[in-house]
Amino acid sequence: MKNYVIIGSSYAGIGAVEAIREHDRFGRITILSREPWDFTYGRPIITYWMGGDKAWDRLWYRPKDHFKRLGVDFRPGVTVAGIDTAGRKVLIENGEPVSYGKLMISTGGTPINPPMEGRELKGIRNLTTLQDAVEIMGWIKKRKVKNVVVLGGGLIGLSAVKGLAPHKAFNMTVVELADRVLVLGLDQEAGGIVGGHLKKQGVVLETQTTIERIAGNKKGEVQEVHLKNGKKIPAELVIIAVGVRPNVEFLKGSGIEIDRGILTDRTMQTNVPGVYAAGDCAQAYEIQSGERRVIAVLPVAYSEGRVAGSNMAGFSRTYKGSLGINSFYLLGLNLMTIGLNIADPAKHEIAVRKDGSAFRKLIFEGNRIVGAILLNDLAGGGFITSLVEAKKELDPETKASLIEGDYLRFVAAKQAHGAAAVRSWRGGKSAPTAVPAPN
Amino acid sequence: MEAGKQAARREVLTGTVFPLTPALPAADAVSTIPLSARQEMVSEMTAEFRRDILVDAASCTGCMDCVEACRKEVAPQHKKWKTPVVPRIEIRKTGGVFVPLLCRNCEEAPCMVYCLTGCRARDASGWVVTDYDRCVGCWMCVMSCPFAAITPVYKEKIARKCDGCTHREVAPCVAACETGALVQSGTETLSLRARRASADRIARDKMAGMAVK
C-alpha cells in the first residue's frame, strides 16, 4: 500500500488528494496542515467573509466530511520543521516524524514583511490566512478602528480594501511604491482606471511612496503612519500586503533544488525522486515563456496539485504549463487579466476598445493572442484564455473579429466547419433553411 | 488449498477489473475507509449515467424555443434574486451561423478547477452544478469557460450556468427543440453496463468477505 504525505491543505493539496483518490482508492494519505482549522477554505475567500458576503459556515472549499469520505488522515495545526529525504521522513516541530512513500510539498507563500520602525506595535497585520482575518475583525471591534492604512496596492492589498469597504465605516488609504495599483497585473492605462475608480469610492491612494515609520500610543498600539513623502496619516489598523514569497525556508539542507520556489519538472516532481511540489511554493513551467516561474494563482495551484497527485499514484501525466491569470471584483468594478499584461510596443500589437465604463485591451504577438485585460465587460474571457493557452495562430479574419469584440466568430467558424461535416455525413442534405433572426 | 486457489483467483480478478486493495489496511493505518464509503465509491464509479446534451449547430434555425423553455424552467429558482430571469442557454448569430451557447459538461471541467469557493462541483448525476448560495462572483469560471457558457450576473454577483436539468428525464431545452439541433444522450452503453455488472459483482464478493473477517 502506498503511503502519501501532503504538506498543505489548500488548493494544491486538495487537488492532489482528489487526483490520488481517482487512481488509488486505498493508499494511505496524510495531510499535514499548519492551519488550526479542521476544514479547508479558499484563501481568497477570507476577504469576502470580512465583507459579510459569506457566512462562516459557507467558507469551506469542500464539504466538511470531505477528507473523511476520501479516507484521508487530516492533521491540522502541525508545523513542518524539515524533510529528511534520505530517510524519507517529514520532521515535525514538537512531534514524531512522519515517514512517507511519496511526498508533495504545497506550503504556499509567506507574506513579505519589509523592515520598518514600529513594526512591533499592536494593530499591524498581514492578511493571508483566515486567522489573520479573524484577528483583524476582532481588532476592529476592540480598538473601534476608524482609519485603515493598507501598504501595498497589489491583489492582497486591494482584497483587504474590498473586504473592509462594505462596512462603510473606515477611511482607507492604500500606500503603493509603484505609480499605480496592481502593478504586476495592469499596465499604466488600466491601472489608472482602477486607481480612479478606487478614488471615486472614497479610497485615498498614495502612490510612489512607502511607509517610513509607524508611531504608536502609550499602550503600544498603532496611532499614526509616517510616509516617505512627508505625509502623516492617522491609523488604528495597518495591513501589510506587499506580496508573498514561496514558503521554502524549511527545505534548506534537504537536497531539494530551490531557486525562487521549489523547482519541478513537467510531472511536478522535484530533483529528489518521490518528492513533488505544487502551488504557490513551486516553480513550474510557464506556458508562454517555457521557463520555470512562480505563479501564485488558484487554478495553477489546483491543476499542479492534480498533476502531482496523478503522478504520485503512478498514473503518468505531464503538466501543460501555468498561465498567469486573474479575475477580480472590486467595489463595483469587474476585472480580468489573462496572460501577458504589460506589452512591449516593439514586439506586440495592442488593440484597445473603450465603451462607456468597459475597457478591453488585447495584446497580439504576430497572429497569436498573448494577453488581455478586460474591465467591466467580461464576455468572451474564456475564449481568450483558451486561445492564449493554445498559442493558436489565428487567421486574419478571426483576429480582426476578436479586435472588433466579436468573440463568437471564432466558435462560429469552428461550428460551421462541424456543420459542413454533419451535412456531408447526412448525404449532402443541408439543414432547414428557414432562418428567423433571434430576438 | 481449494479456498486458497479461489482467493488467488479472486485477487487476480480484482486486480484486473477493479483496483481494490489486495490486503486490508494494517491496524495502525489511519486511512481505513468505512464500508459505506467504499460502497459509495463503487456506485460512483460504476453507476455512471452521464447526461450529455449534444449540439448539432448545422440544424439550429435560431427559433429560440429552447431559450424560452429554459427561461420557464429556471424561473422558480430566480425568485430569490431581483434581476430578471437569465436563461442558461443562449443563441447568437455570427458569421451567418447560429451558435447555441450552453454548458458542455466538460470532463475535467475548467470551471471546477478555477472556482474560488468550491461552489461548483459535479453532483451524483455527473453534471457540474453550482451552489449559488456560495458563489461570490469572482468571475474565475467566466474566465475559464472555453464555450462561453457561463453568464456573469454583475448585480447579483453570481455566475450562472446550465444545471443540466438532471431531475428531468429529458431536459426542457432538448424537448423544445424541433429541428434536432439539441440532442440528449448518455454515455451508458452496452459495454459499460456489462462492466458495471461485473464490477458490482466483484465488489460485492469482496465486501462480503470483509464483513465476515
XYZ file of C-alpha atoms in Angstrom:
652
model
C 0.000 0.000 0.000
C 1.333 3.404 -0.938
C 1.972 5.958 1.724
C 1.303 9.509 0.589
C 2.074 12.570 2.670
C 0.948 16.023 1.619
C 2.122 19.207 3.315
C -0.502 21.915 2.998
C -4.251 21.618 2.723
C -5.168 24.428 0.386
C -6.000 24.243 -3.322
C -2.919 22.280 -4.407
C -3.249 19.807 -1.547
C -6.923 19.206 -2.258
C -6.202 18.809 -5.965
C -3.558 16.196 -5.187
C -5.792 14.259 -2.807
C -8.647 14.188 -5.279
C -6.369 13.059 -8.090
C -4.764 10.352 -5.937
C -8.142 9.012 -4.921
C -9.225 8.820 -8.552
C -6.444 6.355 -9.243
C -5.646 4.779 -5.897
C -8.631 4.303 -3.673
C -6.959 2.642 -0.743
C -3.479 4.118 -0.351
C -2.756 5.839 2.914
C -2.910 9.631 2.669
C -1.800 12.023 5.392
C -2.240 15.773 5.119
C -0.191 17.980 7.396
C -1.533 21.494 7.707
C -0.257 24.462 9.644
C -3.760 25.932 9.729
C -5.587 25.342 13.010
C -8.996 24.839 11.367
C -10.471 21.396 10.899
C -11.735 22.276 7.449
C -10.157 23.737 4.353
C -11.054 27.083 2.942
C -10.018 29.014 -0.101
C -7.596 31.707 0.946
C -9.077 34.404 -1.314
C -12.443 33.887 0.369
C -11.379 35.437 3.660
C -11.887 38.980 2.410
C -15.380 38.102 1.217
C -16.050 36.833 4.727
C -14.724 40.085 6.188
C -17.109 41.996 3.969
C -20.034 39.912 5.172
C -20.690 38.341 1.779
C -20.320 34.827 3.082
C -21.456 33.245 6.294
C -18.883 31.389 8.365
C -20.386 28.002 7.568
C -20.064 28.646 3.854
C -16.338 29.253 3.930
C -15.381 25.659 3.295
C -13.837 24.895 -0.046
C -15.124 21.334 0.172
C -17.810 19.716 2.360
C -16.784 19.286 5.975
C -16.637 15.498 5.747
C -14.634 15.588 2.514
C -11.423 14.203 3.998
C -13.298 11.555 5.945
C -15.127 10.437 2.825
C -11.867 10.239 0.917
C -10.244 8.329 3.772
C -7.604 10.942 4.485
C -5.787 11.407 7.775
C -6.029 15.174 8.115
C -3.779 16.687 10.773
C -4.381 20.401 11.321
C -2.151 22.565 13.468
C 1.059 20.752 12.530
C 4.169 22.738 11.635
C 6.756 21.003 9.498
C 10.351 21.630 10.576
C 12.161 19.963 7.716
C 12.412 16.985 5.417
C 14.834 14.091 5.709
C 14.933 12.985 2.089
C 17.445 10.174 2.742
C 15.306 8.612 5.468
C 12.053 9.568 3.722
C 10.700 11.361 6.740
C 8.921 14.643 7.363
C 10.238 16.230 10.547
C 7.646 17.927 12.695
C 8.064 20.610 15.332
C 7.375 19.061 18.745
C 6.246 15.764 17.296
C 7.060 12.387 15.852
C 8.433 12.415 12.317
C 6.046 11.166 9.640
C 7.517 8.740 7.132
C 6.403 8.900 3.538
C 6.464 6.915 0.348
C 5.521 9.827 -1.872
C 5.577 13.389 -0.643
C 4.009 16.525 -2.001
C 5.032 19.953 -0.763
C 2.358 22.612 -1.176
C 3.224 25.038 1.555
C 2.143 28.079 -0.392
C 3.568 31.503 0.326
C 4.568 33.551 3.317
C 3.828 37.269 3.411
C 6.813 39.559 2.997
C 7.343 41.946 5.903
C 9.715 44.753 4.992
C 11.657 46.046 7.978
C 10.290 49.319 9.321
C 10.303 51.248 12.522
C 7.330 50.413 14.716
C 6.589 47.019 13.179
C 6.219 45.522 16.671
C 3.222 47.713 17.545
C -0.213 46.207 18.043
C -2.608 46.576 15.125
C -0.219 45.780 12.291
C -1.073 42.613 10.427
C -0.652 40.635 7.255
C -3.747 39.304 5.554
C -3.223 35.884 4.052
C -4.955 33.421 6.351
C -8.349 33.082 7.963
C -6.625 33.538 11.319
C -5.435 36.956 10.146
C -8.939 37.896 9.001
C -10.494 36.815 12.298
C -7.916 38.731 14.303
C -8.304 41.844 12.146
C -12.079 41.815 12.631
C -11.557 41.325 16.376
C -9.098 44.205 16.486
C -11.512 46.474 14.609
C -14.162 45.845 17.274
C -11.763 46.176 20.176
C -9.948 49.310 19.041
C -13.017 50.875 17.334
C -10.965 51.380 14.200
C -11.817 54.367 12.004
C -8.690 54.763 9.878
C -7.061 51.930 7.971
C -3.787 52.061 6.064
C -3.011 49.300 3.584
C 0.610 49.022 2.498
C 0.715 47.545 -0.986
C -1.685 48.068 -3.870
C -1.453 44.535 -5.178
C -4.102 41.854 -5.179
C -3.951 41.216 -1.440
C -3.971 44.909 -0.589
C -6.953 45.619 -2.799
C -8.667 42.499 -1.456
C -8.286 43.986 2.008
C -9.901 47.198 0.764
C -12.675 45.180 -0.827
C -13.199 43.232 2.383
C -13.470 46.303 4.589
C -15.383 48.576 2.195
C -18.880 47.055 2.676
C -18.815 48.145 6.331
C -18.727 51.781 5.153
C -17.069 52.717 8.415
C -13.431 53.312 7.557
C -11.231 55.925 5.985
C -8.961 53.805 3.882
C -5.582 54.707 2.450
C -3.622 52.496 0.084
C 0.129 53.121 0.007
C 1.877 51.811 -3.092
C 5.526 52.078 -4.074
C 4.833 51.996 -7.826
C 2.936 54.618 -9.802
C -0.309 52.631 -9.963
C -2.241 49.833 -8.291
C -1.974 46.184 -9.404
C 1.409 46.928 -10.924
C 2.069 43.286 -11.803
C -1.271 42.744 -13.486
C -2.169 46.013 -15.141
C -0.425 48.445 -17.445
C -0.418 52.207 -16.972
C -3.750 52.792 -18.663
C -5.809 50.087 -16.966
C -4.073 50.698 -13.644
C -5.077 54.335 -13.938
C -8.713 53.380 -14.498
C -8.746 51.100 -11.461
C -6.993 53.749 -9.355
C -9.506 56.373 -10.454
C -12.353 54.052 -9.569
C -10.895 53.483 -6.107
C -10.622 57.229 -5.543
C -14.246 57.637 -6.608
C -15.198 55.091 -3.971
C -13.503 57.191 -1.318
C -10.252 55.289 -1.006
C -7.176 57.512 -0.726
C -4.304 56.430 -2.966
C -0.721 57.322 -2.055
C 1.484 56.177 -4.918
C 5.266 56.297 -5.367
C 5.860 56.314 -1.659
C 6.047 53.904 1.234
C 5.764 53.817 4.991
C 8.797 55.303 6.723
C 7.783 54.568 10.260
C 4.733 53.771 12.327
C 4.132 55.692 15.530
C 2.251 54.208 18.464
C 0.494 55.429 21.567
C 1.399 54.660 25.178
C -0.327 51.270 25.110
C 1.840 50.155 22.219
C -0.986 50.431 19.707
C -0.784 51.915 16.232
C -1.572 55.620 16.138
C -0.071 57.252 13.085
C 1.702 56.281 9.874
C 4.524 58.465 8.548
C 5.090 58.217 4.807
C 8.349 58.802 2.949
C 6.766 61.765 1.135
C 6.277 63.504 4.475
C 2.563 62.906 4.949
C 1.260 61.718 8.310
C -1.880 59.621 8.299
C -3.797 58.613 11.425
C -4.346 54.861 11.571
C -5.595 52.341 14.072
C -5.039 49.400 11.765
C -2.223 48.794 9.290
C -2.406 45.902 6.844
C 0.932 44.949 5.301
C 0.322 43.415 1.886
C 3.458 43.943 -0.141
C 3.416 40.417 -1.516
C 4.206 36.819 -0.736
C 7.215 34.670 -1.407
C 7.347 30.882 -1.602
C 7.436 29.281 1.812
C 10.503 27.083 1.317
C 12.946 28.012 4.112
C 12.335 24.750 5.955
C 13.739 22.809 2.984
C 17.295 24.087 3.488
C 19.729 21.196 3.609
C 17.189 18.667 2.378
C 18.796 18.430 -1.057
C 15.663 19.661 -2.818
C 16.579 22.137 -5.528
C 15.277 25.627 -4.886
C 15.512 28.763 -6.962
C 12.775 31.231 -6.006
C 10.411 28.371 -5.385
C 10.838 24.628 -5.498
C 11.995 23.681 -8.985
C 9.883 20.989 -10.580
C 9.872 19.153 -13.866
C 6.877 18.669 -16.131
C 5.475 15.943 -13.886
C 5.702 18.283 -10.890
C 8.452 16.151 -9.388
C 11.452 17.828 -7.759
C 15.037 16.707 -8.256
C 14.528 14.224 -5.393
C 12.591 11.195 -6.667
C 9.294 10.715 -4.872
C 9.081 14.329 -3.740
C 6.652 16.551 -5.614
C 5.737 20.202 -5.282
C 2.727 22.246 -6.364
C 1.053 25.547 -5.745
C 2.457 28.910 -4.751
C 5.678 27.366 -3.432
C 6.504 25.580 -6.689
C 8.390 26.942 -9.642
C 6.957 25.072 -12.582
C 6.981 25.602 -16.323
C 5.076 28.569 -17.609
C 3.046 28.125 -20.743
C 4.068 31.310 -22.574
C 7.790 31.646 -21.951
C 8.528 27.957 -21.420
C 10.641 28.910 -18.426
C 10.102 27.954 -14.839
C 8.388 30.658 -12.828
C 6.449 31.000 -9.608
C 2.859 31.839 -10.487
C 0.688 32.204 -7.438
C -2.889 31.907 -8.638
C -5.576 29.432 -7.734
C -6.182 27.482 -10.968
C -2.449 26.950 -11.338
C -2.208 25.587 -7.804
C -5.155 23.254 -8.198
C -4.117 21.868 -11.572
C -0.493 21.438 -10.472
C -1.775 19.557 -7.454
C -3.868 17.322 -9.673
C -0.934 16.544 -11.945
C 1.325 15.821 -8.979
C -1.340 13.616 -7.391
C -1.830 11.569 -10.550
C 1.901 11.016 -10.885
C 2.224 10.104 -7.215
C -0.452 7.471 -7.683
C 1.523 6.053 -10.614
C -0.682 7.458 -13.340
C 1.685 9.377 -15.567
C 0.643 12.853 -16.529
C 2.500 15.941 -17.670
C 1.631 19.494 -16.801
C 0.668 21.682 -19.713
C 2.172 24.720 -18.010
C 0.827 27.526 -15.942
C -0.703 30.761 -17.126
C -0.821 33.938 -15.082
C -4.463 34.950 -14.946
C -6.771 36.563 -12.505
C -10.232 37.940 -12.182
C -11.410 40.232 -9.523
C -14.439 42.061 -8.229
C -13.558 45.362 -6.627
C -16.216 47.748 -5.337
C -18.366 47.566 -8.432
C -15.505 47.089 -10.848
C -15.117 43.763 -12.631
C -11.652 42.961 -13.814
C -9.999 40.155 -15.725
C -6.336 39.815 -16.669
C -5.196 36.973 -18.891
C -1.631 36.056 -19.776
C 0.769 38.842 -20.636
C -0.447 42.206 -19.352
C 2.324 44.665 -19.938
C 3.001 44.904 -23.648
C 6.290 45.760 -25.277
C 5.386 48.187 -28.095
C 8.268 46.980 -30.255
C 7.151 43.381 -30.160
C 3.435 43.400 -29.589
C 0.393 44.734 -31.300
C -2.151 46.289 -28.970
C -5.855 46.653 -29.635
C -7.849 48.794 -27.225
C -11.613 49.241 -27.190
C -13.444 51.550 -24.854
C -17.181 51.618 -24.466
C -18.560 53.571 -21.547
C -17.140 52.023 -18.415
C -15.999 48.948 -20.326
C -12.378 48.699 -21.339
C -10.762 45.892 -23.280
C -7.166 45.554 -24.250
C -5.949 42.666 -26.366
C -2.254 42.031 -26.895
C -1.109 40.165 -30.001
C 2.264 38.808 -30.936
C 2.095 38.344 -34.675
C -1.090 36.388 -35.211
C -1.183 34.909 -31.739
C -3.072 36.481 -28.879
C -0.811 36.526 -25.825
C -2.713 38.553 -23.298
C -5.768 40.569 -22.440
C -7.136 42.974 -19.879
C -10.919 43.172 -19.612
C -12.658 45.711 -17.425
C -16.391 45.618 -16.692
C -17.236 43.643 -19.838
C -16.044 40.120 -19.292
C -17.907 38.366 -22.098
C -15.692 36.053 -24.076
C -12.975 35.932 -21.429
C -12.998 32.148 -21.556
C -12.328 32.163 -25.304
C -9.312 34.373 -24.852
C -7.961 32.170 -22.088
C -8.261 29.102 -24.257
C -6.669 30.882 -27.234
C -3.767 32.131 -25.116
C -3.279 28.681 -23.628
C -3.363 27.013 -27.030
C -0.902 29.567 -28.513
C -3.002 29.339 -31.594
C -2.050 31.115 -34.810
C -5.209 32.985 -35.761
C -6.222 33.664 -39.317
C -6.501 37.407 -40.061
C -10.284 37.310 -40.213
C -10.633 35.775 -36.756
C -8.084 38.200 -35.409
C -9.985 41.141 -36.845
C -13.251 39.892 -35.367
C -11.581 39.481 -31.979
C -10.337 43.045 -32.118
C -13.827 44.206 -33.076
C -15.106 42.479 -29.967
C -16.925 39.628 -31.704
C -15.654 36.720 -29.661
C -18.074 34.259 -31.132
C -16.819 34.418 -34.707
C -14.067 32.042 -33.768
C -16.516 29.470 -32.447
C -18.891 30.082 -35.293
C -16.174 29.263 -37.788
C -15.456 26.066 -35.902
C -19.114 25.167 -35.747
C -19.634 25.937 -39.413
C -16.842 23.503 -40.132
C -18.596 20.918 -37.964
C -21.877 21.675 -39.672
C -20.327 21.002 -43.077
C -19.083 17.674 -41.756
C -22.558 16.807 -40.458
C -24.089 17.785 -43.789
C -21.772 15.563 -45.761
C -22.491 12.752 -43.337
C -26.201 13.237 -43.938
C -25.646 12.794 -47.649
C -25.339 16.377 -48.736
C -28.677 17.482 -47.310
C -28.379 20.852 -45.698
C -30.086 21.950 -42.535
C -33.544 23.530 -42.716
C -33.129 26.892 -44.346
C -35.944 28.961 -42.824
C -33.932 31.273 -40.631
C -35.798 33.726 -38.417
C -33.494 36.187 -36.725
C -33.017 35.732 -32.977
C -34.906 38.223 -30.826
C -5.975 -25.498 -0.837
C -9.183 -25.079 -2.737
C -10.059 -21.982 -0.809
C -6.585 -20.563 -1.349
C -6.872 -21.072 -5.076
C -10.212 -19.391 -5.089
C -8.848 -16.463 -3.162
C -5.929 -16.167 -5.561
C -8.311 -16.187 -8.460
C -10.345 -13.504 -6.853
C -7.187 -11.470 -6.310
C -6.390 -11.725 -9.990
C -9.901 -10.731 -10.863
C -9.966 -7.791 -8.547
C -6.548 -6.737 -9.730
C -7.539 -6.639 -13.345
C -11.044 -5.354 -13.161
C -11.210 -3.068 -10.205
C -8.337 -1.775 -8.137
C -9.498 -2.986 -4.761
C -6.761 -3.198 -2.198
C -5.122 -6.635 -2.047
C -4.994 -6.554 1.736
C -6.911 -4.757 4.399
C -5.057 -1.764 5.798
C -2.916 -2.564 8.811
C -4.350 -1.896 12.243
C -2.259 1.235 12.685
C -3.240 2.601 9.314
C -5.448 5.565 9.774
C -6.885 5.729 6.309
C -9.282 2.856 6.725
C -12.288 3.699 4.696
C -15.644 2.787 6.204
C -17.629 0.206 4.297
C -20.417 2.588 3.401
C -17.937 4.965 1.798
C -16.461 2.096 -0.164
C -19.854 1.123 -1.421
C -20.489 4.708 -2.311
C -17.268 4.836 -4.315
C -18.174 1.676 -6.161
C -21.522 3.052 -7.069
C -19.969 6.371 -8.031
C -17.585 4.651 -10.352
C -19.969 2.177 -11.839
C -23.442 3.638 -11.700
C -22.423 6.076 -14.344
C -25.110 7.540 -16.447
C -23.878 10.883 -17.552
C -26.222 13.134 -19.360
C -24.795 14.823 -22.396
C -26.567 17.468 -24.405
C -25.051 17.392 -27.859
C -25.223 20.355 -30.187
C -25.658 19.990 -33.914
C -25.197 23.609 -34.941
C -25.975 22.818 -38.569
C -29.581 22.197 -37.631
C -30.084 25.289 -35.498
C -32.554 27.700 -37.062
C -32.445 30.226 -34.265
C -36.108 29.737 -33.314
C -35.320 30.382 -29.632
C -37.737 27.676 -28.418
C -35.018 26.160 -26.240
C -34.245 29.540 -24.690
C -37.909 30.065 -23.813
C -38.170 26.544 -22.393
C -35.093 27.191 -20.257
C -36.445 30.516 -19.069
C -39.641 28.811 -17.938
C -37.715 26.019 -16.243
C -35.343 28.208 -14.232
C -37.881 30.914 -13.321
C -38.785 29.362 -9.924
C -35.088 29.309 -8.957
C -34.856 33.011 -9.635
C -37.385 34.098 -7.025
C -34.632 34.915 -4.545
C -32.876 37.248 -6.966
C -34.073 40.664 -8.024
C -32.664 40.634 -11.536
C -34.715 39.284 -14.457
C -34.564 35.600 -15.298
C -31.498 34.686 -17.311
C -31.909 31.542 -19.400
C -28.928 29.233 -19.212
C -28.795 28.688 -22.957
C -28.120 31.414 -25.449
C -28.366 31.503 -29.239
C -26.190 34.023 -31.015
C -25.904 34.689 -34.694
C -22.483 35.416 -36.002
C -20.904 34.972 -39.392
C -24.191 33.638 -40.758
C -24.276 30.733 -38.313
C -26.354 30.257 -35.209
C -24.231 29.373 -32.223
C -26.052 27.790 -29.290
C -24.050 28.526 -26.157
C -24.599 26.072 -23.362
C -22.662 24.016 -20.874
C -20.899 21.045 -22.464
C -20.252 19.421 -19.080
C -16.515 19.001 -19.626
C -14.675 16.001 -18.277
C -12.071 17.862 -16.201
C -14.207 20.964 -16.111
C -12.123 24.148 -16.048
C -14.870 25.983 -14.158
C -14.481 23.473 -11.333
C -10.710 23.913 -11.350
C -10.942 27.706 -11.320
C -13.743 28.004 -8.749
C -12.599 30.069 -5.808
C -15.170 28.943 -3.295
C -15.687 25.345 -4.379
C -19.343 26.084 -5.083
C -19.115 24.432 -8.473
C -18.905 20.664 -8.253
C -20.024 17.543 -10.030
C -23.126 16.114 -8.396
C -24.209 12.470 -8.218
C -25.792 12.666 -11.656
C -22.467 13.596 -13.220
C -23.386 17.159 -14.138
C -21.327 20.111 -12.972
C -23.712 22.168 -10.859
C -23.422 25.403 -8.905
C -24.325 26.143 -5.320
C -25.460 29.732 -5.849
C -25.546 30.430 -2.122
C -21.789 30.059 -2.027
C -20.966 31.799 -5.287
C -19.364 35.187 -4.638
C -18.934 36.480 -8.176
C -15.174 36.291 -8.552
C -15.605 35.587 -12.293
C -12.850 32.992 -12.343
C -15.129 30.455 -14.047
C -16.262 33.037 -16.604
C -12.607 33.411 -17.473
C -12.135 29.663 -17.723
C -15.041 28.535 -19.875
C -13.934 27.921 -23.474
C -17.583 27.675 -24.562
C -18.709 30.989 -23.058
C -21.457 29.063 -21.331
C -21.212 30.936 -18.043
C -23.082 34.216 -17.706
C -21.813 36.729 -15.181
C -24.701 38.443 -13.413
C -22.908 41.528 -12.173
C -25.644 42.869 -9.919
C -26.222 39.647 -8.015
C -22.541 38.716 -8.053
C -23.196 35.186 -9.259
C -22.085 33.262 -12.327
C -24.973 31.358 -13.836
C -24.653 28.225 -15.875
C -26.755 25.337 -17.185
C -27.595 22.798 -14.484
C -28.380 20.006 -16.907
C -31.910 19.563 -15.528
C -30.893 16.076 -14.446
C -34.005 15.870 -12.277
C -35.978 15.587 -15.514
C -35.904 12.683 -17.871
C -35.420 14.952 -20.853
C -34.002 18.420 -20.468
C -36.661 21.032 -21.380
C -34.432 22.697 -23.967
C -33.955 19.377 -25.731
C -37.665 18.637 -25.538
C -38.452 22.029 -27.044
C -36.004 21.691 -29.915
C -37.866 20.637 -33.023
C -35.030 20.803 -35.509
C -32.775 18.322 -33.766
C -30.037 20.841 -33.022
C -30.038 19.749 -29.398
C -29.846 16.037 -28.758
C -29.718 14.351 -25.414
C -27.552 11.331 -24.963
C -25.848 9.452 -22.199
C -22.623 7.548 -22.092
C -24.349 4.428 -20.894
C -23.600 1.778 -23.449
C -23.910 -1.957 -23.527
C -20.249 -2.432 -22.674
C -20.476 -0.020 -19.779
C -23.458 -1.929 -18.426
C -21.577 -5.202 -18.703
C -18.519 -3.797 -16.970
C -20.660 -2.260 -14.280
C -22.443 -5.533 -13.554
C -19.126 -7.357 -13.357
C -17.525 -4.759 -11.100
C -20.570 -4.696 -8.849
C -20.452 -8.476 -8.517
C -16.759 -8.495 -7.641
C -17.102 -5.630 -5.210
C -19.981 -7.404 -3.506
C -17.895 -10.571 -3.135
C -15.025 -8.653 -1.709
C -17.160 -6.750 0.717
C -18.970 -9.858 1.857
C -15.575 -11.403 2.635
C -14.514 -8.362 4.576
C -17.645 -8.336 6.650
C -17.005 -11.932 7.791
C -13.456 -11.082 8.799
